[in-house]
Short mmCIF file of N, CA and C in Angstrom, two decimals:
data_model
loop_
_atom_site.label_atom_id
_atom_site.label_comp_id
_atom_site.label_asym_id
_atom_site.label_seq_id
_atom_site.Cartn_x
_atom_site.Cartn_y
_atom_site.Cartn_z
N UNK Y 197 -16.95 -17.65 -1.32
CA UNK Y 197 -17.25 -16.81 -0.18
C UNK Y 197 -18.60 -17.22 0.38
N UNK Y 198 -18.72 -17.64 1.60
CA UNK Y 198 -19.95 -17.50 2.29
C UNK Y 198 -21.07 -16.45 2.09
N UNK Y 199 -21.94 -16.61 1.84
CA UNK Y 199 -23.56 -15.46 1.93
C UNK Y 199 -22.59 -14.04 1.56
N UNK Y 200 -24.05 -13.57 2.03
CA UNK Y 200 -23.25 -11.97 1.18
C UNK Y 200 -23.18 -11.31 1.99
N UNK Y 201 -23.51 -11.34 3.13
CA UNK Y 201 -23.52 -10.15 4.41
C UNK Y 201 -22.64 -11.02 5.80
N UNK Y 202 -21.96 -10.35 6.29
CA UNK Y 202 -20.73 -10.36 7.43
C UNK Y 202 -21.69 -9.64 8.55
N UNK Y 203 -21.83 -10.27 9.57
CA UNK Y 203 -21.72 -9.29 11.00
C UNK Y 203 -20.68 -9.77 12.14
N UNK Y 204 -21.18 -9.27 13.25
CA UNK Y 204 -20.47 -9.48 14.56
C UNK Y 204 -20.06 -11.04 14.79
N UNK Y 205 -21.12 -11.45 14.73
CA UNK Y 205 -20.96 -13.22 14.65
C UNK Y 205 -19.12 -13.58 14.34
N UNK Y 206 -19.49 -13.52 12.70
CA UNK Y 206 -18.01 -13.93 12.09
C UNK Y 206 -16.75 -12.70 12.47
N UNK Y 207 -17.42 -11.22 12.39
CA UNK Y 207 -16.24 -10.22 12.66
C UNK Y 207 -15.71 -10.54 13.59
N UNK Y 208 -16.25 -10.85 14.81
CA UNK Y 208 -15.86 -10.49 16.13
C UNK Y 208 -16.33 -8.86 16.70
N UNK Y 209 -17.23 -8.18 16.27
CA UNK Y 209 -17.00 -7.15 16.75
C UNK Y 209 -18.54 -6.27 16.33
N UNK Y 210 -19.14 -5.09 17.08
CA UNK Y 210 -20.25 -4.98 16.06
C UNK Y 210 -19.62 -4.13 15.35
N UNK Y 211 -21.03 -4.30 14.11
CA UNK Y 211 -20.62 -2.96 12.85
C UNK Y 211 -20.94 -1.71 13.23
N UNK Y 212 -20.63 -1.13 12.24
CA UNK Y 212 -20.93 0.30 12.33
C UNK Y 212 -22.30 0.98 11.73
N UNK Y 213 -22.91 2.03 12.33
CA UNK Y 213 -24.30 2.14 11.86
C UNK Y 213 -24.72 2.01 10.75
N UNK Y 214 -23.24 2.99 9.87
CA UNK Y 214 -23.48 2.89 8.41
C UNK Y 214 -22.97 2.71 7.71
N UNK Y 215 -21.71 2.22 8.30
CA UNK Y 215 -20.65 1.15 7.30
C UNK Y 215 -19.65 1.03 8.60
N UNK Y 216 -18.48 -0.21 7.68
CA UNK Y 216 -17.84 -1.06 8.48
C UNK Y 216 -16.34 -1.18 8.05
N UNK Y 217 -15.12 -0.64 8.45
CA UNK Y 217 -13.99 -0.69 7.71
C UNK Y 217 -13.33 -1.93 8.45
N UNK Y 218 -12.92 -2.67 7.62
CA UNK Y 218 -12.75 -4.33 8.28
C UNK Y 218 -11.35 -4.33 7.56
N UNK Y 219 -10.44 -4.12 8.27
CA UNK Y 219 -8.90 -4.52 8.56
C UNK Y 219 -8.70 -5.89 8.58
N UNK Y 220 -7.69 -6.62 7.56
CA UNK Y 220 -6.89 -7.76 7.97
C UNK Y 220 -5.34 -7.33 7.98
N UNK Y 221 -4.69 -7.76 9.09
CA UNK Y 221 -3.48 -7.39 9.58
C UNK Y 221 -2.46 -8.08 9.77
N UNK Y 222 -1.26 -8.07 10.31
CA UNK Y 222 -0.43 -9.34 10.83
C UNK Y 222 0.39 -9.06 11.55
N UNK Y 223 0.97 -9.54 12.23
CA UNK Y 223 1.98 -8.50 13.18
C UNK Y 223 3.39 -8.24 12.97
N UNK Y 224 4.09 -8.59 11.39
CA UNK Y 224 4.98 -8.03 11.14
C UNK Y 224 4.69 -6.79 10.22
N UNK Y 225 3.79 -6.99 9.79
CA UNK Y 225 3.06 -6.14 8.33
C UNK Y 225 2.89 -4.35 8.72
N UNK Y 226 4.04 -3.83 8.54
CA UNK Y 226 4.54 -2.56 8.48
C UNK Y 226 3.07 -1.91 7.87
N UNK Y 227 2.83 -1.81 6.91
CA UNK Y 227 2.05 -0.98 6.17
C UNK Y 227 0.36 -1.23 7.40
N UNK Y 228 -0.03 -2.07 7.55
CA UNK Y 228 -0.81 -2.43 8.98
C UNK Y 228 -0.91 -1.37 9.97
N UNK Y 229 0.37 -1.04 10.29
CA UNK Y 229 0.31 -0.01 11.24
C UNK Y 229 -0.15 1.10 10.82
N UNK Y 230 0.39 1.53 9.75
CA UNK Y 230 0.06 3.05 8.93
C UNK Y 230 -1.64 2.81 8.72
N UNK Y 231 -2.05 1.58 8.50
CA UNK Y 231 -3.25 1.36 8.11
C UNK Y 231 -4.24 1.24 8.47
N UNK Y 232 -3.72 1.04 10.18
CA UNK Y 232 -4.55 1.56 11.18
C UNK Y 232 -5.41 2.72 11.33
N UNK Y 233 -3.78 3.51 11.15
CA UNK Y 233 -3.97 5.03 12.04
C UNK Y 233 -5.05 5.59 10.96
N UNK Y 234 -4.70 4.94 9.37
CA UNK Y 234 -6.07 5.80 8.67
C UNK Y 234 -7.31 5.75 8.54
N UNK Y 235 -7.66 4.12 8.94
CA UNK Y 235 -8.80 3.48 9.27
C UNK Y 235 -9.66 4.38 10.39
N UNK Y 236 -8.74 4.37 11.53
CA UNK Y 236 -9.19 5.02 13.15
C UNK Y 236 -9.56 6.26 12.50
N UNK Y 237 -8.85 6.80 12.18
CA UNK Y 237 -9.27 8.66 11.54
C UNK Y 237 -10.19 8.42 11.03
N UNK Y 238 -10.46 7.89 10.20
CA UNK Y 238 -11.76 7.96 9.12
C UNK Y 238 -12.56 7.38 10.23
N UNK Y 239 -13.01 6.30 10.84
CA UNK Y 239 -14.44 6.40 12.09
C UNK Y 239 -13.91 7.16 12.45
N UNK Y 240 -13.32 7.94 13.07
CA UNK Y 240 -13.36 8.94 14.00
C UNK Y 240 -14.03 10.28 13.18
N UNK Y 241 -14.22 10.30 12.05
CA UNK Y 241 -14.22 11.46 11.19
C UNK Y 241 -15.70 11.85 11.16
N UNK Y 242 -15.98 10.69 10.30
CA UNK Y 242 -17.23 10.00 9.59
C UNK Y 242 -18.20 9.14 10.49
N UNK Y 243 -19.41 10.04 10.87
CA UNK Y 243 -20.32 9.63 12.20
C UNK Y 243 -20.98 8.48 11.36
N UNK Y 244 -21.19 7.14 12.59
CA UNK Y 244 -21.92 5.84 12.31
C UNK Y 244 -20.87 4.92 11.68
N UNK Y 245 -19.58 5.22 11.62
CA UNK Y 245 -18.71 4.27 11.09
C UNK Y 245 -17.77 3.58 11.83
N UNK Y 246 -17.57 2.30 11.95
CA UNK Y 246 -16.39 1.29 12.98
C UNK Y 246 -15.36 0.87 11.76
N UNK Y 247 -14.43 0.80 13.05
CA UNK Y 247 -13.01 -0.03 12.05
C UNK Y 247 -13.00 -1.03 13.02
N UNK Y 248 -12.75 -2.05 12.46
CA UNK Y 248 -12.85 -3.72 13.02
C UNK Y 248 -11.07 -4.16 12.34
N UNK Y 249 -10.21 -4.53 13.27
CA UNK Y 249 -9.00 -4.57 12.58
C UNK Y 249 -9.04 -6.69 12.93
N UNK Y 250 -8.53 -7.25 12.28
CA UNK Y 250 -8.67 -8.72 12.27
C UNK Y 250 -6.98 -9.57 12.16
N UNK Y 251 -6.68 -9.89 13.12
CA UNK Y 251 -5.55 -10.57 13.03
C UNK Y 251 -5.40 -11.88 12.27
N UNK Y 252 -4.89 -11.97 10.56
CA UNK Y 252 -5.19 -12.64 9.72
C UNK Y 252 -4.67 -13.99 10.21
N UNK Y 253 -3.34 -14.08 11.04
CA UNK Y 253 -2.68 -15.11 11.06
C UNK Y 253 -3.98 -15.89 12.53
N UNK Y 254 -4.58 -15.41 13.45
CA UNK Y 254 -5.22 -15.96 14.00
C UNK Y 254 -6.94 -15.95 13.93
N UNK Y 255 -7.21 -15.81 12.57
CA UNK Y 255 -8.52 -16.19 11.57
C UNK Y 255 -8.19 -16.71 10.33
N UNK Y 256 -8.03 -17.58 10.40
CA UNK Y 256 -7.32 -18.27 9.03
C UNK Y 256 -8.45 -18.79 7.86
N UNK Y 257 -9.36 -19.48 9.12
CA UNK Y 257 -10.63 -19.82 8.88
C UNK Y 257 -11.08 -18.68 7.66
N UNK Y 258 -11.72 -17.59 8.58
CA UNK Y 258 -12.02 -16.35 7.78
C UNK Y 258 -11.35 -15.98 6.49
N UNK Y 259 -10.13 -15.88 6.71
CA UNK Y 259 -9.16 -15.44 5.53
C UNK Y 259 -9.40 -16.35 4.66
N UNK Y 260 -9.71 -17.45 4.73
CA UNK Y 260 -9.96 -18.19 3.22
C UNK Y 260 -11.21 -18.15 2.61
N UNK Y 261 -11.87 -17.97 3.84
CA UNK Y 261 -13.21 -17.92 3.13
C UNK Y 261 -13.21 -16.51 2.40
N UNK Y 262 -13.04 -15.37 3.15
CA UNK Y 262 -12.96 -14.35 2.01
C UNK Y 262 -11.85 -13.75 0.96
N UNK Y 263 -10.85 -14.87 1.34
CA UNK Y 263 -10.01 -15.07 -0.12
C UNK Y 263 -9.27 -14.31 0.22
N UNK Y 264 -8.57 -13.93 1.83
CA UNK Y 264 -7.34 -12.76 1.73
C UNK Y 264 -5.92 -13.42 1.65
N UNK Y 265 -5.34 -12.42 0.55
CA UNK Y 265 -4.26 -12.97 0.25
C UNK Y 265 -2.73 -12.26 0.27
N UNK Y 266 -3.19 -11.24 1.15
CA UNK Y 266 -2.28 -10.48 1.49
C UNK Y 266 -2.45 -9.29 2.82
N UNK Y 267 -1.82 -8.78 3.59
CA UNK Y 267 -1.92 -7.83 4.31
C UNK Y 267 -1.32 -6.33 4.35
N UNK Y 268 -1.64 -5.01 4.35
CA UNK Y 268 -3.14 -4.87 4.66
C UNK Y 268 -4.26 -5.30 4.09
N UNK Y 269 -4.90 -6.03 3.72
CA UNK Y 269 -6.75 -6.18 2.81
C UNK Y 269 -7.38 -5.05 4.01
N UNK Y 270 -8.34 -4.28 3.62
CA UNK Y 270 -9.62 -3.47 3.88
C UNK Y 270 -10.52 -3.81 3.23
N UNK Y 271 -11.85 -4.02 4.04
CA UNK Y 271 -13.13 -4.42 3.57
C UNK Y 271 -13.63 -3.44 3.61
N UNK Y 272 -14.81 -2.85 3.23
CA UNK Y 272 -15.87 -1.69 3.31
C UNK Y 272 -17.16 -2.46 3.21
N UNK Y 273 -17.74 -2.61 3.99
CA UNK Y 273 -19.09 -2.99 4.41
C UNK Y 273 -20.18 -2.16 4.47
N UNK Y 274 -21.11 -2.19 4.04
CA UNK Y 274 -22.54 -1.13 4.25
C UNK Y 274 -23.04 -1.50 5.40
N UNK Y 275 -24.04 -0.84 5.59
CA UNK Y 275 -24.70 -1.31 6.90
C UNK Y 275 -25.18 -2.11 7.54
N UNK Y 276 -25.44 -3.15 6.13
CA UNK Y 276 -26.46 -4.83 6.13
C UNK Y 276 -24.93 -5.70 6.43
N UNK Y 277 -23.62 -4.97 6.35
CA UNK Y 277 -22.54 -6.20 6.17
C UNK Y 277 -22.11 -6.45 4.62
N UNK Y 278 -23.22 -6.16 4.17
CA UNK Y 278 -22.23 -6.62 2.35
C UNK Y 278 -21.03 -5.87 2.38
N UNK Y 279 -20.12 -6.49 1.44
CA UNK Y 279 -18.70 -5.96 0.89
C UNK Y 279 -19.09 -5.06 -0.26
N UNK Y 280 -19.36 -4.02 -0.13
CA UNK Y 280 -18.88 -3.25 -1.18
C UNK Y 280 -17.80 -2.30 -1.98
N UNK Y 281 -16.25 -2.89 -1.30
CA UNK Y 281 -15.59 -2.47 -1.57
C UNK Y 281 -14.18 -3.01 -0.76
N UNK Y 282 -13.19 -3.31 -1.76
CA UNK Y 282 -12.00 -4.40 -1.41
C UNK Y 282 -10.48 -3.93 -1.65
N UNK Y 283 -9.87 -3.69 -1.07
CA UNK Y 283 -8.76 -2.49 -1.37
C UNK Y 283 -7.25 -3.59 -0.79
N UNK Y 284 -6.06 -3.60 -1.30
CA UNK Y 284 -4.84 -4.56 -1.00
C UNK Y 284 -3.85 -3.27 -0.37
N UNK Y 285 -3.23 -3.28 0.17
CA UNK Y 285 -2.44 -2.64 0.61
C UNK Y 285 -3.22 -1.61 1.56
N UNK Y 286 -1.74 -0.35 1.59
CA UNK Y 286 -1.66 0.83 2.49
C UNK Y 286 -3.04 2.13 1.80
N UNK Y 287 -3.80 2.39 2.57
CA UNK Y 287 -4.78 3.19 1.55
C UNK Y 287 -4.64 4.33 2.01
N UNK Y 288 -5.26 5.57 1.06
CA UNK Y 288 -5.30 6.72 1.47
C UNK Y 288 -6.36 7.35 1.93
N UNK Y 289 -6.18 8.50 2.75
CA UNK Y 289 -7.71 8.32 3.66
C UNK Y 289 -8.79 9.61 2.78
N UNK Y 290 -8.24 9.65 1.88
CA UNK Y 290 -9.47 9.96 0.14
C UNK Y 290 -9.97 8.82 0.21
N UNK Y 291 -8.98 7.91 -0.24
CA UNK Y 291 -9.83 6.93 -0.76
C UNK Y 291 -10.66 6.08 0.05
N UNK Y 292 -10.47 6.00 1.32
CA UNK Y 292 -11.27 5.44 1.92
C UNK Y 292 -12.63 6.03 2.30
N UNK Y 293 -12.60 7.34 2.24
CA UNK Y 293 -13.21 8.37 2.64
C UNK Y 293 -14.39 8.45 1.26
N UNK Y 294 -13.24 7.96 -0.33
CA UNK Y 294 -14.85 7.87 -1.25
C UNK Y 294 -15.17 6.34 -1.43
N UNK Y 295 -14.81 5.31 -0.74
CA UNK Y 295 -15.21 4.41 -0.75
C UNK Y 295 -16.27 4.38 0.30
N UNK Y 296 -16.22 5.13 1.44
CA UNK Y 296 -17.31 5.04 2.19
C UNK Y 296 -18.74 5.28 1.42
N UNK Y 297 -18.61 6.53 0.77
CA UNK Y 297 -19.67 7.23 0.21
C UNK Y 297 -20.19 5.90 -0.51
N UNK Y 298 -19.93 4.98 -1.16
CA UNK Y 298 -20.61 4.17 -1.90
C UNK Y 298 -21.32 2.85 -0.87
N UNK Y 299 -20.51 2.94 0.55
CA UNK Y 299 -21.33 2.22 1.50
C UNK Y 299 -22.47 2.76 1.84
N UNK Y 300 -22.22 4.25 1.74
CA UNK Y 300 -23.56 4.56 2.77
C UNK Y 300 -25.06 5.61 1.70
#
């Protein structure tokens, strides 16, 4: 993996004040959709937080460098960009909700 901190540069997108929910997706990937809508809720919930959703098949680049090997992947980013937290599939919006807490 490249350095330890992610921003806009490589996301495409800025972060969030105080963390960053970073979606990789695909456009057949059913669970994606659901994975959206929980991502969006949670920034929408939780003030200072973005969801950055990333179309895996057209960042490929990216996807290897951070080793995704399946879709949905969710990143959790703190505020500097580090990954502090790496989740495979459809998540629940607990859990995303106490994974934030350890971003911020």
């Amino acid at each position: 993996m490249r350095g330890n901190t992610w921003g806009a540069a490589q996301l495409g997108a800025e972060l969030g004040e105080r963390a960053t929910l970073v979606q990789f997706s695909s456009a057949f990937c059913q669970p994606c959709r659901a994975t959206r809508r929980v991502l969006a809720e949670v920034a929408r919930m939780v003030e200072g937080v973005a969801h950055i959703e990333i179309d895996a098949e057209a960042h490929l680049t990216l996807v290897r460098e951070l080793e995704i090997s399946r879709t949905p992947t969710v990143l959790v980013l703190d505020a500097d960009g580090r990954i502090v937290r790496r989740a495979v599939g459809q998540p629940r919006t607990a859990d995303v909700v106490a994974a934030l807490g350890r971003a911020m």
